[in-house]
Short mmCIF file of C-alpha atoms in Angstrom, two decimals:
data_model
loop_
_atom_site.label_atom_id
_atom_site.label_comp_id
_atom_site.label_asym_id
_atom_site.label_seq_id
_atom_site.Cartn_x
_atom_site.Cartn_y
_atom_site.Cartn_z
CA UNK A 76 44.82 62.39 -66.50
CA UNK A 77 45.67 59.00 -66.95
CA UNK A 78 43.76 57.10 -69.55
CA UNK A 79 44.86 53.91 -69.08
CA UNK A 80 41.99 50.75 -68.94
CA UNK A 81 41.85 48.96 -65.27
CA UNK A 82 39.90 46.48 -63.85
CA UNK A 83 38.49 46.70 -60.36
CA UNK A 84 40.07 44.04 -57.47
CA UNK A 85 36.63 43.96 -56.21
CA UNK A 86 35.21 42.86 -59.70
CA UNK A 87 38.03 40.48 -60.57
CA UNK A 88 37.56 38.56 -57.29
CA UNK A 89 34.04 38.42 -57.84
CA UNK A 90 34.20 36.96 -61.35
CA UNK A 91 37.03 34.33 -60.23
CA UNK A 92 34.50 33.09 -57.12
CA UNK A 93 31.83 32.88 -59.79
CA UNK A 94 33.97 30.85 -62.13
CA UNK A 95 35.34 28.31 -59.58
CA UNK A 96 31.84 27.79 -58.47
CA UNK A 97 30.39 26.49 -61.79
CA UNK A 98 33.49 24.52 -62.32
CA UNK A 99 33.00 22.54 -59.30
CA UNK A 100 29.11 22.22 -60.18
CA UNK A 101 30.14 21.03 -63.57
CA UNK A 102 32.34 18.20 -61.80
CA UNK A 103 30.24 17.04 -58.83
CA UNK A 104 26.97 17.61 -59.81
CA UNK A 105 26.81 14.50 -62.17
CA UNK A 106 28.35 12.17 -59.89
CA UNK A 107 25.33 12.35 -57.88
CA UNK A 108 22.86 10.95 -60.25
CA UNK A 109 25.98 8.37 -62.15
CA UNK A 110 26.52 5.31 -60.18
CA UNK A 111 30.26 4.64 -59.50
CA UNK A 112 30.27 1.51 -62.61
CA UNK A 113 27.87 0.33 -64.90
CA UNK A 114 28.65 -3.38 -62.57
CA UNK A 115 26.98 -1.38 -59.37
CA UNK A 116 24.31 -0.18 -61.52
CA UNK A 117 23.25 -3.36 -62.57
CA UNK A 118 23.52 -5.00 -58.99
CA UNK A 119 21.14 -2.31 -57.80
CA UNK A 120 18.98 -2.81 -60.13
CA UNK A 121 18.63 -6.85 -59.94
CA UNK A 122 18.39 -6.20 -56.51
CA UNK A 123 15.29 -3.64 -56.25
CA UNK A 124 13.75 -6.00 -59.33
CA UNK A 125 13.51 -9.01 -57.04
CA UNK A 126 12.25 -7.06 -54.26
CA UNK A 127 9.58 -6.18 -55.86
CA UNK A 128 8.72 -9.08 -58.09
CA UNK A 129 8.72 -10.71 -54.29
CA UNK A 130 6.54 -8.85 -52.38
CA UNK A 131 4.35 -7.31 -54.94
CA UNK A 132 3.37 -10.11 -57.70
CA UNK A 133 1.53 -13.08 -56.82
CA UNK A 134 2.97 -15.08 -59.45
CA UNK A 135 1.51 -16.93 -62.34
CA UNK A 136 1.64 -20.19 -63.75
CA UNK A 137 0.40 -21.35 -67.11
CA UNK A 138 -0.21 -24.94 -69.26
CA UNK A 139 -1.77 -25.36 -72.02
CA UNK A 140 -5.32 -25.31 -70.91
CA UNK A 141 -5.55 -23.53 -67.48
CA UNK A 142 -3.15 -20.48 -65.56
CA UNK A 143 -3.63 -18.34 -62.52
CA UNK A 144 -1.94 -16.96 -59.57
CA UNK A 145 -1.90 -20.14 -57.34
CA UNK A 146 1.81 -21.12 -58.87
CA UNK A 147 2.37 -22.83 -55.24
CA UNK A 148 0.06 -25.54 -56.28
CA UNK A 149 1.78 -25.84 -59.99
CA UNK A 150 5.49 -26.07 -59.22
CA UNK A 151 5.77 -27.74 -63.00
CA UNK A 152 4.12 -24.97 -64.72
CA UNK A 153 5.86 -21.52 -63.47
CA UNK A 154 6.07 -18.61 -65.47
CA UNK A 155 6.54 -16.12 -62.78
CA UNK A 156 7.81 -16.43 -59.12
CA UNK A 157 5.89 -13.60 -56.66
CA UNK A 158 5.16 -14.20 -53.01
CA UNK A 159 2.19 -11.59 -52.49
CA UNK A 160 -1.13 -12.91 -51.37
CA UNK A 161 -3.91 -13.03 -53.89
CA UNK A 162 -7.93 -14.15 -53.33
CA UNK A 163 -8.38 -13.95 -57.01
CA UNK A 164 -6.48 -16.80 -58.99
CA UNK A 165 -7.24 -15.61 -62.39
CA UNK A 166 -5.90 -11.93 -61.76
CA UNK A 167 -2.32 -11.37 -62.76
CA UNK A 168 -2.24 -8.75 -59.89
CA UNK A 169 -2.54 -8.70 -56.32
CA UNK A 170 -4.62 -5.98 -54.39
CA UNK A 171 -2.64 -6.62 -51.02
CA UNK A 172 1.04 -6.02 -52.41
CA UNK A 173 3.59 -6.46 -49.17
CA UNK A 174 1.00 -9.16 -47.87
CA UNK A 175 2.91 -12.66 -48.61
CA UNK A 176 1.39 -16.00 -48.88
CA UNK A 177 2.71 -18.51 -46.40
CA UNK A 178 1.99 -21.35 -48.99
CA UNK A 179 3.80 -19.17 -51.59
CA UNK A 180 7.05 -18.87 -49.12
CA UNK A 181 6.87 -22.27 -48.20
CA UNK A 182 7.26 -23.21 -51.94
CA UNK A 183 9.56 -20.57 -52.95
CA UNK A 184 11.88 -22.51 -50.11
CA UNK A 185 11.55 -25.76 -52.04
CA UNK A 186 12.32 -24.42 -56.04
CA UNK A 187 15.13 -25.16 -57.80
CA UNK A 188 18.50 -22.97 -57.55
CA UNK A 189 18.11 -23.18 -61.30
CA UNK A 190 14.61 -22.15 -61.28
CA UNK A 191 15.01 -19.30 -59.41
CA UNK A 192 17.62 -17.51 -60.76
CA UNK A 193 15.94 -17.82 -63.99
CA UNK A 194 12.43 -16.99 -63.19
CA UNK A 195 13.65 -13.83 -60.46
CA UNK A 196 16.42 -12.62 -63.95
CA UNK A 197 19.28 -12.81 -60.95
CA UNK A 198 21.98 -13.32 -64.38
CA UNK A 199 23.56 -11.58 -66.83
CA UNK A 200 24.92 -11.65 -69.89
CA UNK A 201 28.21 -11.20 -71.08
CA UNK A 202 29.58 -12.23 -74.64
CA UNK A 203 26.52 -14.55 -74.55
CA UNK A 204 27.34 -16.33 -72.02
CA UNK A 205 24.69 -16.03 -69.18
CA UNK A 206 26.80 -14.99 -65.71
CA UNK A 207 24.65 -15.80 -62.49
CA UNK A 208 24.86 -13.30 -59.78
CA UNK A 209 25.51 -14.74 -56.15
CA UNK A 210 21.82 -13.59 -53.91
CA UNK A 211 20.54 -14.47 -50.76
CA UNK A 212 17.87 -13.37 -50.36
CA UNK A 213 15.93 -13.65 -46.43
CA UNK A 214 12.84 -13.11 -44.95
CA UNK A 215 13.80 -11.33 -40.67
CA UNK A 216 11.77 -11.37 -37.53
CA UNK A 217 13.64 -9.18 -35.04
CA UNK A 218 16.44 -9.84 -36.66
CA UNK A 219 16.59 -13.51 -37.10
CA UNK A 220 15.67 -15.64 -39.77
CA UNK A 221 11.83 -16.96 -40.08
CA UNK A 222 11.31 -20.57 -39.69
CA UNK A 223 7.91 -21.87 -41.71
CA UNK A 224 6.97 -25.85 -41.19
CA UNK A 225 10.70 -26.54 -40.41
CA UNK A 226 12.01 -24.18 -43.66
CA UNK A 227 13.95 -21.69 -42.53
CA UNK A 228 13.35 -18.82 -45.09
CA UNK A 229 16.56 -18.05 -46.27
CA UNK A 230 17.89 -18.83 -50.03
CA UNK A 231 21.25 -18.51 -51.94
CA UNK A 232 24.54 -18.21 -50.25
CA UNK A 233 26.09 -16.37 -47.19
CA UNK A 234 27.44 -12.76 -47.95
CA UNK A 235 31.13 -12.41 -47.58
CA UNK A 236 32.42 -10.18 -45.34
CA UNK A 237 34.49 -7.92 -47.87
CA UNK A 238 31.88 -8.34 -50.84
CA UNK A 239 30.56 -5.26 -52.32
CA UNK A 240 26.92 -5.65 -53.35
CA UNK A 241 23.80 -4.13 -53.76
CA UNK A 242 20.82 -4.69 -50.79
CA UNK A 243 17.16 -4.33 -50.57
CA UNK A 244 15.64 -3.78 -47.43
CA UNK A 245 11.42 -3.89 -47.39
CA UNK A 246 9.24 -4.08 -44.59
CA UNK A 247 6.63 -6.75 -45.30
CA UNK A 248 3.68 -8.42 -43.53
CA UNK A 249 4.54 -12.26 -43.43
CA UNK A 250 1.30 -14.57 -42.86
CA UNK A 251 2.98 -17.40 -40.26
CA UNK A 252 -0.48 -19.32 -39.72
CA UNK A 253 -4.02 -19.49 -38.77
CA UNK A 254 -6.80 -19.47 -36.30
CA UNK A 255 -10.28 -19.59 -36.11
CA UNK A 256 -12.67 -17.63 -34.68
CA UNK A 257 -15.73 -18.16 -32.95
CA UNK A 258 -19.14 -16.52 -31.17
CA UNK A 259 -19.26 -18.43 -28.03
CA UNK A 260 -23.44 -18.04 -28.51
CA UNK A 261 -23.12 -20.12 -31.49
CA UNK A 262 -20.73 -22.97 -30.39
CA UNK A 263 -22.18 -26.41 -30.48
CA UNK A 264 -22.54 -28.64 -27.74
CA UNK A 265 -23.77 -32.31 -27.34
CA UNK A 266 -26.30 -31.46 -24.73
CA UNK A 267 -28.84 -28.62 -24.15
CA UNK A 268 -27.65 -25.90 -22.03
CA UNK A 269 -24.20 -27.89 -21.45
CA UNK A 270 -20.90 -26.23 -19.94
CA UNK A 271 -18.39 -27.31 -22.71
CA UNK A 272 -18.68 -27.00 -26.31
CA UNK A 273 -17.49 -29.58 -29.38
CA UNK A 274 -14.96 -27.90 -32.06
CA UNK A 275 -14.39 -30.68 -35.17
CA UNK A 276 -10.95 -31.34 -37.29
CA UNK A 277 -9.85 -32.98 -40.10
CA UNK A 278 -6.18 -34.03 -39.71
CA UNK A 279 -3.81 -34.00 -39.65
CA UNK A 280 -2.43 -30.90 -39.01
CA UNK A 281 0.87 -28.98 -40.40
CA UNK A 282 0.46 -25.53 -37.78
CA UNK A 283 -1.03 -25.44 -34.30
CA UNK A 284 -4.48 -25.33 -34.09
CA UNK A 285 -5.40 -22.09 -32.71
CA UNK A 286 -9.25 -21.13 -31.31
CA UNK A 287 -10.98 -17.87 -30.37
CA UNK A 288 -13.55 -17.42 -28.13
CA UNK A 289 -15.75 -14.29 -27.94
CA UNK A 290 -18.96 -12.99 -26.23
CA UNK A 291 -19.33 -15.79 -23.61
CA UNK A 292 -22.97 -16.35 -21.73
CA UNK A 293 -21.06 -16.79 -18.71
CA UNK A 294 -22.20 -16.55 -14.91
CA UNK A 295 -20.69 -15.55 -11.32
CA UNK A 296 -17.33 -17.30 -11.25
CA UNK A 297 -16.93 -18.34 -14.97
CA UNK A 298 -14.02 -20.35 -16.28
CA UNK A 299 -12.04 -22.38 -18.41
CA UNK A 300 -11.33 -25.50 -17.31
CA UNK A 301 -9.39 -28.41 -19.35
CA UNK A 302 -9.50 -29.50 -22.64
CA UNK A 303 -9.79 -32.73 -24.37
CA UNK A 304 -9.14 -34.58 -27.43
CA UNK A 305 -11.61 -37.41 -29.02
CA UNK A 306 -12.36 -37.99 -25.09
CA UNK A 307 -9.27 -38.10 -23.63
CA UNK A 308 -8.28 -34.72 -20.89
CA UNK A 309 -5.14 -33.22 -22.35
CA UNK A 310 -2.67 -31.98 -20.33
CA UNK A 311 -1.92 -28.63 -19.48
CA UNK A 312 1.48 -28.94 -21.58
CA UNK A 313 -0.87 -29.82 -24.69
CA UNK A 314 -1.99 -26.19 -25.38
CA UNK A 315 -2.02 -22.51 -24.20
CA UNK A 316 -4.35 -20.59 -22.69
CA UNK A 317 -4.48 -16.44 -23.18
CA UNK A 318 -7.31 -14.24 -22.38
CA UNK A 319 -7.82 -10.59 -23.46
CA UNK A 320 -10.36 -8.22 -21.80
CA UNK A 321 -12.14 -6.16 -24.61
CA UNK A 322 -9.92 -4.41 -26.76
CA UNK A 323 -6.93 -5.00 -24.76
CA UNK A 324 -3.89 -7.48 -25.39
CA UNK A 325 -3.58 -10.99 -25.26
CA UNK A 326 -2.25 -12.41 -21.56
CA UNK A 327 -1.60 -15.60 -19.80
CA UNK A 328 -5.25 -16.75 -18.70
CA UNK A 329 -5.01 -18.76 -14.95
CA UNK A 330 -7.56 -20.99 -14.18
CA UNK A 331 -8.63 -19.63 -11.55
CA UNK A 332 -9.60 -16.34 -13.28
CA UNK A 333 -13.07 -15.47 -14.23
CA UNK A 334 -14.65 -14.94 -17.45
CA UNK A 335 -16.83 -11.92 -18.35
CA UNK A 336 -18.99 -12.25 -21.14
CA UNK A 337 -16.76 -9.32 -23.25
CA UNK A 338 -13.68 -11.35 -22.72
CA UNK A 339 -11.95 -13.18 -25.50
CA UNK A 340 -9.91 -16.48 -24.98
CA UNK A 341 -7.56 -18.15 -27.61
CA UNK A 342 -6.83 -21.26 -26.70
CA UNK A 343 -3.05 -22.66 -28.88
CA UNK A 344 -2.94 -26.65 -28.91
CA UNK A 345 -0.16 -28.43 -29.93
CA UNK A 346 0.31 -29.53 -33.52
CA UNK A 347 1.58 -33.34 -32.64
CA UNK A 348 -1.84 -33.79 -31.27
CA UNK A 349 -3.35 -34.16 -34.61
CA UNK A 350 -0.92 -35.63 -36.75
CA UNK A 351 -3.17 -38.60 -37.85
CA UNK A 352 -5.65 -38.37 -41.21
CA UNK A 353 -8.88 -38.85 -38.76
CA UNK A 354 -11.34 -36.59 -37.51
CA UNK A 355 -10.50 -35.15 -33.95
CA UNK A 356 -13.32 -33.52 -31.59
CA UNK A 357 -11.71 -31.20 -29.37
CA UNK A 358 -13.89 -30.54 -26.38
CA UNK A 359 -13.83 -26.99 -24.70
CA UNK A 360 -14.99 -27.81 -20.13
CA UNK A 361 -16.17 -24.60 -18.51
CA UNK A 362 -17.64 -23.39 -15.38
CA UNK A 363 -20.31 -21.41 -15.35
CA UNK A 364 -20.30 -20.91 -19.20
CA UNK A 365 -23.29 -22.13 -21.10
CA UNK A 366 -23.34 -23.06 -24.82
CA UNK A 367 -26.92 -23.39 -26.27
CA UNK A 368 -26.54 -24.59 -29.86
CA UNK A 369 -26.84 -28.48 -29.88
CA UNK A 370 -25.03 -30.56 -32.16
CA UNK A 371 -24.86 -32.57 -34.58
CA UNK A 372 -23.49 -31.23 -36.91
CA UNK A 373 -20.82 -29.76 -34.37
CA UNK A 374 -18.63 -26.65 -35.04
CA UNK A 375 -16.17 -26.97 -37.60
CA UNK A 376 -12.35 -25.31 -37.11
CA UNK A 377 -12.17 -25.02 -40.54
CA UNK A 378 -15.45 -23.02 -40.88
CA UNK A 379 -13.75 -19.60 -39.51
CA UNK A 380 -10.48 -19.68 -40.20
CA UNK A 381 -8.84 -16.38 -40.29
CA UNK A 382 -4.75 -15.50 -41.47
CA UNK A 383 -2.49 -14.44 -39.14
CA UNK A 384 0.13 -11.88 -40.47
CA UNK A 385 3.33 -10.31 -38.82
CA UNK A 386 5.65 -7.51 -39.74
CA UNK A 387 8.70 -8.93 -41.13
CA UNK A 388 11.57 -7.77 -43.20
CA UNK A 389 12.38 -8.79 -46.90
CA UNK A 390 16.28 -8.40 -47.94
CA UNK A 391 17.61 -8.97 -50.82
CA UNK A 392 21.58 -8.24 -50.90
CA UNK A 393 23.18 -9.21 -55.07
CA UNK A 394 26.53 -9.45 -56.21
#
Protein backbone atom coordinates (compact mmCIF):
# COMPACT_ATOMS: atom_id res chain seq x y z
CA UNK A 1 0.00 0.00 0.00
CA UNK A 2 1.31 3.19 -0.73
CA UNK A 3 1.02 5.80 1.94
CA UNK A 4 2.10 8.61 0.34
CA UNK A 5 -0.16 12.21 0.75
CA UNK A 6 -1.80 13.41 -2.80
CA UNK A 7 -3.91 15.97 -3.76
CA UNK A 8 -6.78 15.50 -6.15
CA UNK A 9 -6.45 17.33 -9.95
CA UNK A 10 -10.05 17.88 -9.59
CA UNK A 11 -9.58 19.76 -6.18
CA UNK A 12 -6.45 21.65 -7.16
CA UNK A 13 -8.17 23.10 -10.25
CA UNK A 14 -11.01 24.00 -8.29
CA UNK A 15 -9.10 25.92 -5.61
CA UNK A 16 -6.84 27.75 -8.40
CA UNK A 17 -10.38 28.96 -10.30
CA UNK A 18 -11.48 30.10 -6.87
CA UNK A 19 -8.31 32.01 -6.20
CA UNK A 20 -8.02 33.81 -9.59
CA UNK A 21 -11.56 34.82 -9.17
CA UNK A 22 -11.17 36.87 -5.93
CA UNK A 23 -7.99 38.26 -7.24
CA UNK A 24 -9.61 39.81 -10.12
CA UNK A 25 -12.60 41.01 -7.74
CA UNK A 26 -10.01 42.48 -5.49
CA UNK A 27 -8.59 44.53 -8.62
CA UNK A 28 -11.69 45.60 -10.57
CA UNK A 29 -14.18 45.84 -8.17
CA UNK A 30 -12.91 49.24 -6.74
CA UNK A 31 -12.36 50.86 -9.92
CA UNK A 32 -15.97 50.96 -10.33
CA UNK A 33 -16.91 53.16 -7.51
CA UNK A 34 -13.02 55.34 -7.77
CA UNK A 35 -13.13 57.90 -10.41
CA UNK A 36 -10.08 57.73 -12.77
CA UNK A 37 -8.32 61.23 -10.75
CA UNK A 38 -9.25 63.19 -7.98
CA UNK A 39 -9.25 66.28 -11.18
CA UNK A 40 -12.41 64.18 -12.82
CA UNK A 41 -13.89 63.85 -9.52
CA UNK A 42 -14.01 67.30 -8.85
CA UNK A 43 -15.25 68.29 -12.47
CA UNK A 44 -18.18 65.97 -11.87
CA UNK A 45 -18.96 67.22 -9.02
CA UNK A 46 -18.94 71.18 -9.94
CA UNK A 47 -20.80 70.07 -12.69
CA UNK A 48 -23.91 68.15 -11.01
CA UNK A 49 -23.60 71.21 -8.18
CA UNK A 50 -24.56 73.82 -10.76
CA UNK A 51 -27.16 71.75 -12.20
CA UNK A 52 -28.86 71.66 -9.45
CA UNK A 53 -28.30 74.98 -7.78
CA UNK A 54 -29.88 75.98 -11.48
CA UNK A 55 -32.87 74.30 -11.79
CA UNK A 56 -33.78 73.62 -8.26
CA UNK A 57 -33.08 76.95 -6.05
CA UNK A 58 -34.80 80.05 -6.69
CA UNK A 59 -32.12 82.11 -5.46
CA UNK A 60 -31.87 84.63 -2.73
CA UNK A 61 -30.78 87.97 -2.28
CA UNK A 62 -30.20 89.85 0.94
CA UNK A 63 -29.37 93.78 2.28
CA UNK A 64 -29.43 94.91 5.26
CA UNK A 65 -33.08 95.38 5.84
CA UNK A 66 -35.05 93.17 3.34
CA UNK A 67 -34.13 89.47 1.31
CA UNK A 68 -36.17 87.02 -0.66
CA UNK A 69 -36.19 84.91 -3.66
CA UNK A 70 -36.85 87.63 -6.34
CA UNK A 71 -32.78 88.10 -6.82
CA UNK A 72 -33.78 89.10 -10.62
CA UNK A 73 -35.05 92.33 -9.32
CA UNK A 74 -31.79 92.85 -6.89
CA UNK A 75 -28.86 92.24 -9.21
CA UNK A 76 -26.70 94.38 -6.40
CA UNK A 77 -27.65 92.28 -3.56
CA UNK A 78 -27.05 88.41 -4.63
CA UNK A 79 -26.24 85.85 -2.32
CA UNK A 80 -27.32 82.94 -4.33
CA UNK A 81 -27.86 82.43 -8.14
CA UNK A 82 -30.97 79.69 -8.83
CA UNK A 83 -33.24 79.85 -11.84
CA UNK A 84 -36.37 77.82 -10.44
CA UNK A 85 -39.68 79.57 -10.27
CA UNK A 86 -40.95 80.61 -6.90
CA UNK A 87 -44.64 82.39 -5.91
CA UNK A 88 -43.36 82.84 -2.46
CA UNK A 89 -40.48 85.54 -2.18
CA UNK A 90 -39.70 85.05 1.39
CA UNK A 91 -39.19 81.13 1.09
CA UNK A 92 -35.64 80.05 0.54
CA UNK A 93 -37.16 77.05 -1.42
CA UNK A 94 -39.07 76.52 -4.40
CA UNK A 95 -42.08 73.99 -4.58
CA UNK A 96 -41.82 73.71 -8.52
CA UNK A 97 -38.00 72.63 -8.76
CA UNK A 98 -37.19 72.07 -12.79
CA UNK A 99 -39.80 74.99 -13.42
CA UNK A 100 -37.41 78.12 -14.38
CA UNK A 101 -38.28 81.69 -14.23
CA UNK A 102 -38.00 83.50 -17.52
CA UNK A 103 -37.15 86.78 -15.58
CA UNK A 104 -34.58 84.71 -13.61
CA UNK A 105 -32.89 83.42 -17.10
CA UNK A 106 -33.11 86.61 -18.59
CA UNK A 107 -30.95 88.01 -15.70
CA UNK A 108 -28.73 85.16 -15.21
CA UNK A 109 -27.79 86.16 -19.13
CA UNK A 110 -26.86 89.67 -18.03
CA UNK A 111 -24.47 88.83 -14.56
CA UNK A 112 -21.12 89.28 -14.40
CA UNK A 113 -18.48 86.46 -15.58
CA UNK A 114 -17.07 87.32 -12.18
CA UNK A 115 -20.28 86.99 -10.47
CA UNK A 116 -21.08 83.86 -11.63
CA UNK A 117 -18.34 81.83 -11.17
CA UNK A 118 -18.31 82.95 -7.70
CA UNK A 119 -21.86 82.70 -6.70
CA UNK A 120 -22.36 78.99 -8.90
CA UNK A 121 -18.44 77.81 -6.77
CA UNK A 122 -17.28 76.99 -10.67
CA UNK A 123 -13.27 77.48 -8.95
CA UNK A 124 -10.93 75.86 -7.10
CA UNK A 125 -8.31 76.13 -5.03
CA UNK A 126 -4.91 75.24 -5.30
CA UNK A 127 -1.95 76.52 -3.01
CA UNK A 128 -4.45 79.34 -2.29
CA UNK A 129 -4.71 80.52 -5.25
CA UNK A 130 -8.39 80.31 -6.53
CA UNK A 131 -8.23 78.36 -10.24
CA UNK A 132 -11.53 79.07 -12.31
CA UNK A 133 -12.85 76.20 -14.20
CA UNK A 134 -13.80 76.91 -17.98
CA UNK A 135 -18.20 76.18 -18.10
CA UNK A 136 -20.69 76.79 -20.49
CA UNK A 137 -23.34 76.18 -19.45
CA UNK A 138 -26.84 76.22 -22.11
CA UNK A 139 -30.30 76.08 -21.95
CA UNK A 140 -31.61 73.51 -25.71
CA UNK A 141 -34.84 73.46 -27.59
CA UNK A 142 -34.57 70.60 -30.08
CA UNK A 143 -31.29 70.94 -30.02
CA UNK A 144 -30.57 74.55 -30.52
CA UNK A 145 -29.94 77.20 -28.26
CA UNK A 146 -33.04 79.26 -26.63
CA UNK A 147 -33.30 82.80 -27.56
CA UNK A 148 -35.23 85.03 -24.62
CA UNK A 149 -35.89 88.99 -25.56
CA UNK A 150 -32.89 88.82 -28.01
CA UNK A 151 -30.48 86.77 -25.19
CA UNK A 152 -29.54 83.81 -26.46
CA UNK A 153 -29.19 81.54 -23.32
CA UNK A 154 -25.90 80.35 -23.51
CA UNK A 155 -22.92 81.42 -20.97
CA UNK A 156 -19.11 80.75 -20.67
CA UNK A 157 -17.02 79.56 -23.50
CA UNK A 158 -17.25 77.01 -26.43
CA UNK A 159 -16.08 73.37 -25.54
CA UNK A 160 -13.04 72.26 -27.38
CA UNK A 161 -13.17 69.51 -29.40
CA UNK A 162 -10.41 67.31 -27.56
CA UNK A 163 -11.29 68.67 -23.94
CA UNK A 164 -12.10 66.17 -21.39
CA UNK A 165 -14.79 67.40 -19.00
CA UNK A 166 -17.51 66.60 -16.96
CA UNK A 167 -21.45 67.27 -18.40
CA UNK A 168 -24.81 67.59 -16.94
CA UNK A 169 -27.65 66.87 -18.90
CA UNK A 170 -31.38 67.79 -17.14
CA UNK A 171 -34.57 67.97 -18.69
CA UNK A 172 -36.27 71.17 -17.55
CA UNK A 173 -39.51 73.09 -18.20
CA UNK A 174 -38.41 76.63 -19.52
CA UNK A 175 -41.28 79.41 -19.13
CA UNK A 176 -40.71 81.43 -22.77
CA UNK A 177 -43.81 83.88 -22.17
CA UNK A 178 -47.35 84.58 -21.51
CA UNK A 179 -50.94 84.73 -22.48
CA UNK A 180 -54.08 85.49 -21.17
CA UNK A 181 -57.05 83.83 -20.95
CA UNK A 182 -60.49 84.67 -21.26
CA UNK A 183 -64.48 83.47 -20.98
CA UNK A 184 -65.84 84.87 -24.10
CA UNK A 185 -69.34 85.38 -21.80
CA UNK A 186 -67.48 87.78 -19.79
CA UNK A 187 -65.58 89.91 -22.42
CA UNK A 188 -66.46 93.55 -22.49
CA UNK A 189 -67.81 95.36 -25.23
CA UNK A 190 -68.70 99.09 -25.87
CA UNK A 191 -72.22 98.36 -26.87
CA UNK A 192 -75.02 96.01 -25.65
CA UNK A 193 -75.23 92.82 -27.40
CA UNK A 194 -72.25 93.99 -29.84
CA UNK A 195 -70.21 91.51 -32.22
CA UNK A 196 -66.61 92.50 -31.11
CA UNK A 197 -65.24 92.80 -27.77
CA UNK A 198 -62.51 95.54 -26.18
CA UNK A 199 -59.21 93.83 -24.55
CA UNK A 200 -56.99 96.89 -22.69
CA UNK A 201 -52.91 97.18 -22.48
CA UNK A 202 -50.48 98.99 -20.86
CA UNK A 203 -47.32 99.24 -23.01
CA UNK A 204 -45.25 98.74 -24.08
CA UNK A 205 -44.65 95.37 -24.54
CA UNK A 206 -41.31 93.08 -24.32
CA UNK A 207 -43.23 89.42 -25.66
CA UNK A 208 -46.16 89.09 -28.05
CA UNK A 209 -49.31 89.62 -26.71
CA UNK A 210 -51.09 86.45 -26.80
CA UNK A 211 -55.22 86.05 -26.15
CA UNK A 212 -57.52 83.08 -25.49
CA UNK A 213 -60.87 82.80 -26.24
CA UNK A 214 -63.22 80.16 -24.77
CA UNK A 215 -66.97 79.26 -24.59
CA UNK A 216 -68.22 81.65 -27.34
CA UNK A 217 -72.23 82.62 -27.55
CA UNK A 218 -71.89 82.20 -31.10
CA UNK A 219 -74.67 81.61 -33.88
CA UNK A 220 -75.10 79.80 -37.45
CA UNK A 221 -71.99 80.84 -39.35
CA UNK A 222 -69.81 82.34 -36.50
CA UNK A 223 -66.44 83.92 -37.06
CA UNK A 224 -63.50 85.83 -36.51
CA UNK A 225 -63.06 88.55 -38.47
CA UNK A 226 -60.11 91.30 -38.18
CA UNK A 227 -58.58 92.89 -35.50
CA UNK A 228 -57.70 96.34 -34.58
CA UNK A 229 -55.53 98.47 -32.60
CA UNK A 230 -56.68 101.93 -30.78
CA UNK A 231 -59.08 102.04 -34.02
CA UNK A 232 -57.03 101.33 -36.66
CA UNK A 233 -57.77 97.44 -38.72
CA UNK A 234 -54.48 95.60 -38.46
CA UNK A 235 -53.37 93.62 -41.01
CA UNK A 236 -53.44 90.09 -41.33
CA UNK A 237 -49.44 90.06 -41.03
CA UNK A 238 -49.99 91.84 -37.49
CA UNK A 239 -51.03 88.64 -35.60
CA UNK A 240 -51.99 84.90 -35.79
CA UNK A 241 -54.94 83.26 -35.68
CA UNK A 242 -55.25 79.34 -34.27
CA UNK A 243 -58.35 77.63 -33.26
CA UNK A 244 -58.67 74.36 -31.27
CA UNK A 245 -61.93 72.30 -31.10
CA UNK A 246 -62.41 71.08 -27.42
CA UNK A 247 -59.65 69.28 -26.10
CA UNK A 248 -57.87 68.96 -29.26
CA UNK A 249 -54.64 70.88 -30.58
CA UNK A 250 -54.07 74.20 -31.61
CA UNK A 251 -54.46 74.75 -35.74
CA UNK A 252 -54.36 77.45 -38.28
CA UNK A 253 -57.97 79.11 -37.92
CA UNK A 254 -59.28 80.43 -41.75
CA UNK A 255 -61.65 82.98 -41.82
CA UNK A 256 -63.95 81.46 -43.36
CA UNK A 257 -64.34 78.72 -40.70
CA UNK A 258 -67.06 78.70 -38.17
CA UNK A 259 -67.02 78.98 -34.56
CA UNK A 260 -68.84 76.62 -32.16
CA UNK A 261 -69.42 77.78 -28.86
CA UNK A 262 -66.78 74.83 -27.32
CA UNK A 263 -64.10 76.12 -29.56
CA UNK A 264 -61.11 77.97 -28.29
CA UNK A 265 -59.21 80.71 -30.36
CA UNK A 266 -55.75 82.27 -29.45
CA UNK A 267 -55.21 85.00 -31.25
CA UNK A 268 -50.72 85.96 -31.29
CA UNK A 269 -50.20 89.81 -32.20
CA UNK A 270 -47.09 91.15 -32.91
CA UNK A 271 -44.91 92.67 -30.22
CA UNK A 272 -43.80 95.98 -32.39
CA UNK A 273 -47.41 96.88 -32.21
CA UNK A 274 -47.16 98.04 -28.73
CA UNK A 275 -43.88 99.32 -28.23
CA UNK A 276 -45.05 102.80 -26.96
CA UNK A 277 -45.71 103.57 -22.91
CA UNK A 278 -49.63 104.29 -23.77
CA UNK A 279 -52.61 102.38 -23.29
CA UNK A 280 -53.66 100.28 -26.44
CA UNK A 281 -57.40 98.89 -26.92
CA UNK A 282 -57.25 95.99 -29.04
CA UNK A 283 -60.62 95.32 -30.57
CA UNK A 284 -61.70 91.60 -31.27
CA UNK A 285 -64.74 91.92 -34.95
CA UNK A 286 -66.87 88.79 -35.14
CA UNK A 287 -69.73 87.43 -36.97
CA UNK A 288 -72.30 86.03 -35.40
CA UNK A 289 -70.58 86.12 -31.93
CA UNK A 290 -72.21 88.18 -29.25
CA UNK A 291 -70.44 89.66 -26.18
CA UNK A 292 -72.89 90.89 -23.45
CA UNK A 293 -70.78 92.53 -20.75
CA UNK A 294 -70.63 96.36 -21.46
CA UNK A 295 -67.77 98.38 -20.72
CA UNK A 296 -66.29 100.66 -19.13
CA UNK A 297 -64.15 99.45 -17.39
CA UNK A 298 -63.12 97.12 -20.42
CA UNK A 299 -61.20 93.78 -20.08
CA UNK A 300 -57.82 94.00 -18.97
CA UNK A 301 -54.86 91.58 -20.68
CA UNK A 302 -53.15 91.79 -17.69
CA UNK A 303 -56.09 90.54 -15.54
CA UNK A 304 -55.57 86.68 -16.71
CA UNK A 305 -52.36 86.24 -17.53
CA UNK A 306 -51.22 82.73 -17.42
CA UNK A 307 -47.17 81.27 -17.95
CA UNK A 308 -46.35 79.45 -20.72
CA UNK A 309 -43.70 76.66 -20.12
CA UNK A 310 -41.79 74.27 -22.59
CA UNK A 311 -39.62 71.25 -22.16
CA UNK A 312 -36.15 72.25 -22.57
CA UNK A 313 -32.78 70.89 -21.74
CA UNK A 314 -30.26 72.28 -19.08
CA UNK A 315 -26.38 71.31 -19.77
CA UNK A 316 -23.82 72.04 -17.95
CA UNK A 317 -20.36 70.58 -19.43
CA UNK A 318 -16.92 71.84 -16.69
CA UNK A 319 -13.42 71.60 -17.19
Amino acid sequence: MDDRGQIAMDFLLGVSLVLIAIGFTVQFVPGIFISGSAGEEKLGYAAYRTSCILAEDPGWWSNSTSSGTGWEEHTGSVQRIGLAADDDVNSRLTDTPNMLSKEKLIQFKQLSETEVVRKLGLFDSVKGTQMNYEYNISFLMNGQPLVLDNYTMIRGKPLRPDQNMAKIIRVVLLETGNFSVFDGRSLTTDSNNSGHANINFAGPATENLTIQITNFNSGSNAMFVNASINGSTLSSSDYTVLRRHLYGNFSSYSSSSTLLNNDSLLIDFNKDLFLSNKSYQVRLNFHNVTFTQKGSPYSSYGDNIQKIYESAQLVVEVW
